[in-house]
XYZ file of C-alpha atoms in Angstrom:
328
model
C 51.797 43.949 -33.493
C 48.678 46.242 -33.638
C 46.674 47.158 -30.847
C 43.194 48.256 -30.969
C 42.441 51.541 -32.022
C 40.679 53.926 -29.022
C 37.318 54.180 -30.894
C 37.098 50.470 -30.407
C 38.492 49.756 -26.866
C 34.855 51.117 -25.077
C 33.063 48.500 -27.356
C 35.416 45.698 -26.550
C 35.931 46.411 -22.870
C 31.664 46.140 -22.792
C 32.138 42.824 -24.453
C 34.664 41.757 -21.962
C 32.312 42.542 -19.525
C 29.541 40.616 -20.651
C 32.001 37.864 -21.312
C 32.842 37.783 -17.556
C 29.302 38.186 -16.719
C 28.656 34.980 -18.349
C 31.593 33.047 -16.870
C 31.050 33.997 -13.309
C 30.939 31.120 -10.978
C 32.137 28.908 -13.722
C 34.871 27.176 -15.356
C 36.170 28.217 -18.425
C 36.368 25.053 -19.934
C 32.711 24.426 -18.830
C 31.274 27.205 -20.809
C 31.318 25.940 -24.963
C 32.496 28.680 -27.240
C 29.112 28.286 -29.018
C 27.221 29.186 -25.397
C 29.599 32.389 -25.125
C 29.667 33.091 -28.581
C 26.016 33.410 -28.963
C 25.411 35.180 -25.631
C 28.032 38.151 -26.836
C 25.831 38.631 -30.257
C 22.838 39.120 -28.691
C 23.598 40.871 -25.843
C 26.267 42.926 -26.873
C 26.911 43.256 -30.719
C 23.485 43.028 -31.745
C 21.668 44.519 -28.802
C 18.733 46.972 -29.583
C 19.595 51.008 -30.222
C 17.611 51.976 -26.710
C 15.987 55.028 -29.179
C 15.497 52.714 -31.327
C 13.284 50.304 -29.091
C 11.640 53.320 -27.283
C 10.546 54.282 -30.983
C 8.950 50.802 -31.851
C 7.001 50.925 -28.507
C 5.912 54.499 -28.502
C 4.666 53.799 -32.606
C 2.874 50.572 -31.300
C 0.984 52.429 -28.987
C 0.186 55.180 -31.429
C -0.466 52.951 -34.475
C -2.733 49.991 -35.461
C 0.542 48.993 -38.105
C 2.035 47.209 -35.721
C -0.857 44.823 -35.220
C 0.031 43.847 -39.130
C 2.581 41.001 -40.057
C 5.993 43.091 -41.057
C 6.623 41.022 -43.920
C 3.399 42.036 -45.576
C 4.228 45.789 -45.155
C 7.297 45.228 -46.792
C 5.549 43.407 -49.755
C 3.314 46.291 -49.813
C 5.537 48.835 -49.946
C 7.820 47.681 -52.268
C 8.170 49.962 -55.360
C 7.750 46.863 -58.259
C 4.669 45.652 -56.036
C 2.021 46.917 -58.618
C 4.264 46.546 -61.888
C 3.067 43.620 -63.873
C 4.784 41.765 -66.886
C 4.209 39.173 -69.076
C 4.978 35.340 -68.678
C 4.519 31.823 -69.458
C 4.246 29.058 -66.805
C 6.598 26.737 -67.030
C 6.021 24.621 -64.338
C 5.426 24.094 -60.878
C 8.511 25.347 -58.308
C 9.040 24.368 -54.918
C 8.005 25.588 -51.620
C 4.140 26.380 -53.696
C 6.182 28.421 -56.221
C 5.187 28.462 -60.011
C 8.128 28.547 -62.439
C 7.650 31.193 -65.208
C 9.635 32.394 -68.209
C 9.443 36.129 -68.724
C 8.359 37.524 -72.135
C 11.774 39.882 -71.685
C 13.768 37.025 -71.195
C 14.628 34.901 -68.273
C 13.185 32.646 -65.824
C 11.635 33.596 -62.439
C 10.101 31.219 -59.799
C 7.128 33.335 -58.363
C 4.872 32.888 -55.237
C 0.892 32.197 -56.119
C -0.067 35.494 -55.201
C 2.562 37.327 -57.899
C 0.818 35.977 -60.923
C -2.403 35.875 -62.055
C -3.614 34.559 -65.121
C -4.503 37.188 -68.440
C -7.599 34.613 -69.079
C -10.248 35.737 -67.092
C -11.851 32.227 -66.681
C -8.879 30.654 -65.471
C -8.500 33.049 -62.277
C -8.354 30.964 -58.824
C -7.327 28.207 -60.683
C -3.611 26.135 -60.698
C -1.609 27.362 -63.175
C -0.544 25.063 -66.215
C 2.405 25.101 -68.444
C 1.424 27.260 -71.154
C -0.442 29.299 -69.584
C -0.157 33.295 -70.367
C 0.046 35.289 -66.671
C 1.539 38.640 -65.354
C 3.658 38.725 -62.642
C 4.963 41.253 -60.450
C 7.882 42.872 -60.885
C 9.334 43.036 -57.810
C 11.774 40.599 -56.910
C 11.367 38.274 -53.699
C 9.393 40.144 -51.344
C 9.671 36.597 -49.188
C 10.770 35.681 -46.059
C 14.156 33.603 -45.271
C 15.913 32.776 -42.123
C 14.207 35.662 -39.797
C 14.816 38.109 -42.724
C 12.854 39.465 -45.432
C 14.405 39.537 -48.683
C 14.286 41.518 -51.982
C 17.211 41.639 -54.771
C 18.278 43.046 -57.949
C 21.138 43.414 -60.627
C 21.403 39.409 -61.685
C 21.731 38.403 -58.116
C 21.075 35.002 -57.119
C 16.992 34.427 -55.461
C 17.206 35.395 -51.880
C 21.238 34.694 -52.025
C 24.134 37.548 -50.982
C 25.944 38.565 -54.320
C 29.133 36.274 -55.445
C 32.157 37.521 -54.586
C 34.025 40.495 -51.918
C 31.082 42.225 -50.576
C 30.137 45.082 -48.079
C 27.722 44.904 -45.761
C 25.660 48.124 -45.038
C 23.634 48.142 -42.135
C 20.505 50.681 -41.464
C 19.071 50.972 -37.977
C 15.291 51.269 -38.783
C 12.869 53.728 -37.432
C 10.079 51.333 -36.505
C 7.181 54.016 -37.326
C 8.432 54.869 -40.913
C 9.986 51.189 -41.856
C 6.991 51.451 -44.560
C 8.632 54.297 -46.004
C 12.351 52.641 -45.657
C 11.899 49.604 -48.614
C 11.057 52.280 -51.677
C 13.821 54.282 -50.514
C 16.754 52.204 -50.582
C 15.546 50.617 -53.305
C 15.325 53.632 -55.153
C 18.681 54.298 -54.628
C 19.544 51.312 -55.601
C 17.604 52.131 -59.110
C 20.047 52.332 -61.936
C 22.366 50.641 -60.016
C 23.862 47.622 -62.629
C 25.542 45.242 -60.246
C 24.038 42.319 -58.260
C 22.498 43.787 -54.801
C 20.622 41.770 -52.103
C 18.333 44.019 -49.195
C 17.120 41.961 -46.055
C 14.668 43.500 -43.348
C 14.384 41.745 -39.589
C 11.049 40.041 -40.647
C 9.512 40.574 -36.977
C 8.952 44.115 -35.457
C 11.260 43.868 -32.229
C 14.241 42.923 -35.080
C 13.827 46.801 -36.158
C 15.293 47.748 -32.972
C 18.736 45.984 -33.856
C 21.217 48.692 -34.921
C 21.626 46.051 -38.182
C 17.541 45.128 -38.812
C 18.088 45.973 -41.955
C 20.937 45.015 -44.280
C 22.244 46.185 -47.598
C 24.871 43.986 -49.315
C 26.697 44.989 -52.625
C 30.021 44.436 -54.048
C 33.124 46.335 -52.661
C 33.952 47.688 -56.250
C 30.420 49.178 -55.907
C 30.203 51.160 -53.248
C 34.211 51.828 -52.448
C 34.347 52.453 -48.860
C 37.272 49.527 -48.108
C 39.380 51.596 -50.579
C 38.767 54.672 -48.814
C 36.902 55.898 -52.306
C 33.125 56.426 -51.651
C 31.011 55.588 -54.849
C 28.117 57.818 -55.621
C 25.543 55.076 -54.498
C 26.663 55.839 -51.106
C 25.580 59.610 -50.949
C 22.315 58.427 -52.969
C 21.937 55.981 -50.174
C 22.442 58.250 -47.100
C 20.617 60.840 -48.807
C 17.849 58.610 -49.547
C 17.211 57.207 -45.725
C 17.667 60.385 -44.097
C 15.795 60.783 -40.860
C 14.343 56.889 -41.540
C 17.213 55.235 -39.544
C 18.581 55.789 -36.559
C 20.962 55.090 -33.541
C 24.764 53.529 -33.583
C 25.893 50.673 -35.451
C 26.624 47.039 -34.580
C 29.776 47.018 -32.470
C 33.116 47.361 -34.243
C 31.252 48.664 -37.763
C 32.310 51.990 -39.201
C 29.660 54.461 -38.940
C 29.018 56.554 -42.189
C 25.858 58.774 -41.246
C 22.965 58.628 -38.236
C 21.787 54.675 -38.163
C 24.083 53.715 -41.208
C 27.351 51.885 -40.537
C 29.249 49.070 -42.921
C 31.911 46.158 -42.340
C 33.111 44.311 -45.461
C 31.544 40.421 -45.412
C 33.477 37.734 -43.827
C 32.834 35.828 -47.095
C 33.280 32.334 -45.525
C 29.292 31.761 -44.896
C 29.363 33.421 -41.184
C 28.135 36.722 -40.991
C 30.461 39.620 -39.761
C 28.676 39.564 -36.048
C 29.466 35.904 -35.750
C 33.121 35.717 -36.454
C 33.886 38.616 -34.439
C 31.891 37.246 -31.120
C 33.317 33.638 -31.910
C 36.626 34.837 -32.007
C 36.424 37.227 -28.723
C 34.659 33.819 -26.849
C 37.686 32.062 -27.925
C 39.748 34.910 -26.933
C 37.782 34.924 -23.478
C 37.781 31.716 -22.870
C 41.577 30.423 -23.319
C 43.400 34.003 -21.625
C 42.861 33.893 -18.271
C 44.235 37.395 -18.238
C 41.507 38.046 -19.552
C 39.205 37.195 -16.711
C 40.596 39.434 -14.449
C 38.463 42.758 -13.251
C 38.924 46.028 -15.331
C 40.272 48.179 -12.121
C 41.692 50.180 -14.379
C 45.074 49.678 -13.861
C 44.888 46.546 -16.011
C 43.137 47.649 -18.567
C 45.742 48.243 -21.250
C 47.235 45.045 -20.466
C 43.993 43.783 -21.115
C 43.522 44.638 -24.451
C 47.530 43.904 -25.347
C 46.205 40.444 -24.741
C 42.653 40.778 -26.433
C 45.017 42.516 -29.897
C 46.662 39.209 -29.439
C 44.023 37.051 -29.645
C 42.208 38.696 -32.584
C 45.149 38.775 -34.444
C 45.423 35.154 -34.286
C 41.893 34.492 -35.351
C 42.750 36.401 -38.811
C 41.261 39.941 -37.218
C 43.138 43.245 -37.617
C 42.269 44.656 -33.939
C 42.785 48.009 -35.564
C 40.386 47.265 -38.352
C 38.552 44.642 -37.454
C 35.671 45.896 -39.905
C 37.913 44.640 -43.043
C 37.769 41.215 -43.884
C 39.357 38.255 -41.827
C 43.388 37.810 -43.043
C 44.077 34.417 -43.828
C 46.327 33.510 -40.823
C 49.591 32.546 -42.290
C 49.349 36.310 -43.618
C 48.051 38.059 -39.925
């Protein structure tokens, strides 16, 4: 059986205290694995970098930026956000969106205020089928779920790429996070693969050691095979000293405020099936409920192994993606 590795058993034994914190005075079978579930994500695998929220607050106080929407910095600062091309409207998309086909080919849906019309007289009004615009370049620049989104490569509008993906995840520095979007994305340049990028859409997100998120295919960037891809050094080279802190619990750290975890690829992201399973873990051991004297401790985390195991988790890895069970 494999037991959790050492570089993992501080982070766990924290979540086993916050698991008991939550249970105290209570019956386990009172307490829904949703309830625990969510409790452990946000206060202990997603809980702010303390730099990293001392950083936001000290650049609020020094900055009028952070009086401005987030989203609309990132729009901003995007590196297509002033490169126009040529389309025809189509139609009219949903959510206000305006259907276009691109004069290189392909069709876009675009927000109102990424077109505007190459007729002078028909500025400020609706546009028609048939009518001749430019559009911006840049791809999404909208907001989704909490996160704000931009893409590349063929992938999907506002969607994670098809297939085995890794997730990297930046820590942002709250007082350069306009300088963070053209640099990833510049890495990300001549990079021929589908990519999605996603940015905590609301400034105290930034202090999450995952507020920003990088997915792309495992092939791509080779760090489950051990086999680093050169988009990797372009990436940590390109965010240098614009990230910062530790990673999300249980993620393997590659530089300062960049750490990865290969995508659960069944819809839940890589935080939620790791703090489901340890609730479930929690909540049907009751050796797991005991104190951590010390002298129980191992024994503890024989039984926590266990339990991951179970749920599909290698408690040595548990960055790699979930094992079907018949196969853990």
């Amino acid at each position: 059986m494999s037991a959790i590795s050492l570089a993992h058993e501080a982070q766990l034994a924290r979540a086993l205290e916050v698991a008991g914190a939550t249970l105290a005075g209570r019956a386990p079978e009172a307490v829904p694995v949703d309830e625990l579930a969510a409790v452990l994500y946000g206060q202990w695998y997603a809980v702010p970098n303390a730099p990293a929220a001392l950083l936001a607050a000290a650049a609020s106080e020094r900055s009028s930026r952070h009086t401005l929407p987030l989203a609309a910095i990132l729009r901003a600062t995007h590196p297509d956000a002033e490169v126009w091309e040529s389309a025809v409207v189509v139609r009219s998309g949903l959510h206000g969106t305006v259907v276009v086909r691109m004069e290189a080919g392909g069709i876009r849906a675009v927000a109102r205020g990424d077109l505007t019309p190459e007729v002078t007289g028909k500025v400020g009004r609706t546009p028609e089928p048939g009518d001749r615009v430019a559009v911006r370049a840049r791809a999404g620049g909208l907001v989704e779920g909490g996160w704000w989104r931009t893409w590349g490569g063929g992938c999907r509008a506002g969607q994670a790429p098809a297939g085995d993906l890794t997730r990297i995840y930046l820590g942002p520095r709250a007082d350069l996070i306009h300088l963070l979007v053209p640099a990833v994305l510049g890495a990300l340049r001549d990079l021929d693969v589908p990519w999605l990028f996603k940015v905590g859409s609301e400034w105290p997100m930034l202090a999450r050691p995952d507020g920003a998120v990088l997915y792309l295919p495992d092939t791509a960037v080779g760090l489950a095979a051990g086999d680093a891809t050169p988009v990797v050094a372009q990436l940590v080279g390109a965010v240098g000293g614009l990230v910062s802190g530790s990673g999300p619990a249980l993620s393997v750290p590659v530089a300062q405020g960049i750490s990865w975890v290969q995508d659960p690829g069944d819809g839940s992201s890589f935080g939620e099936s790791v703090c489901r399973a340890l609730a479930l873990a929690f909540l049907s051991r009751p050796e797991l409920h005991r104190p951590d004297d010390g002298a129980l401790r191992s024994e503890r985390f024989v039984v926590l192994a266990a339990a991951l195991g179970e749920a599909g988790i290698d408690p040595e890895a548990p960055h790699l993606r979930q094992r079907p069970k018949e196969a853990a």
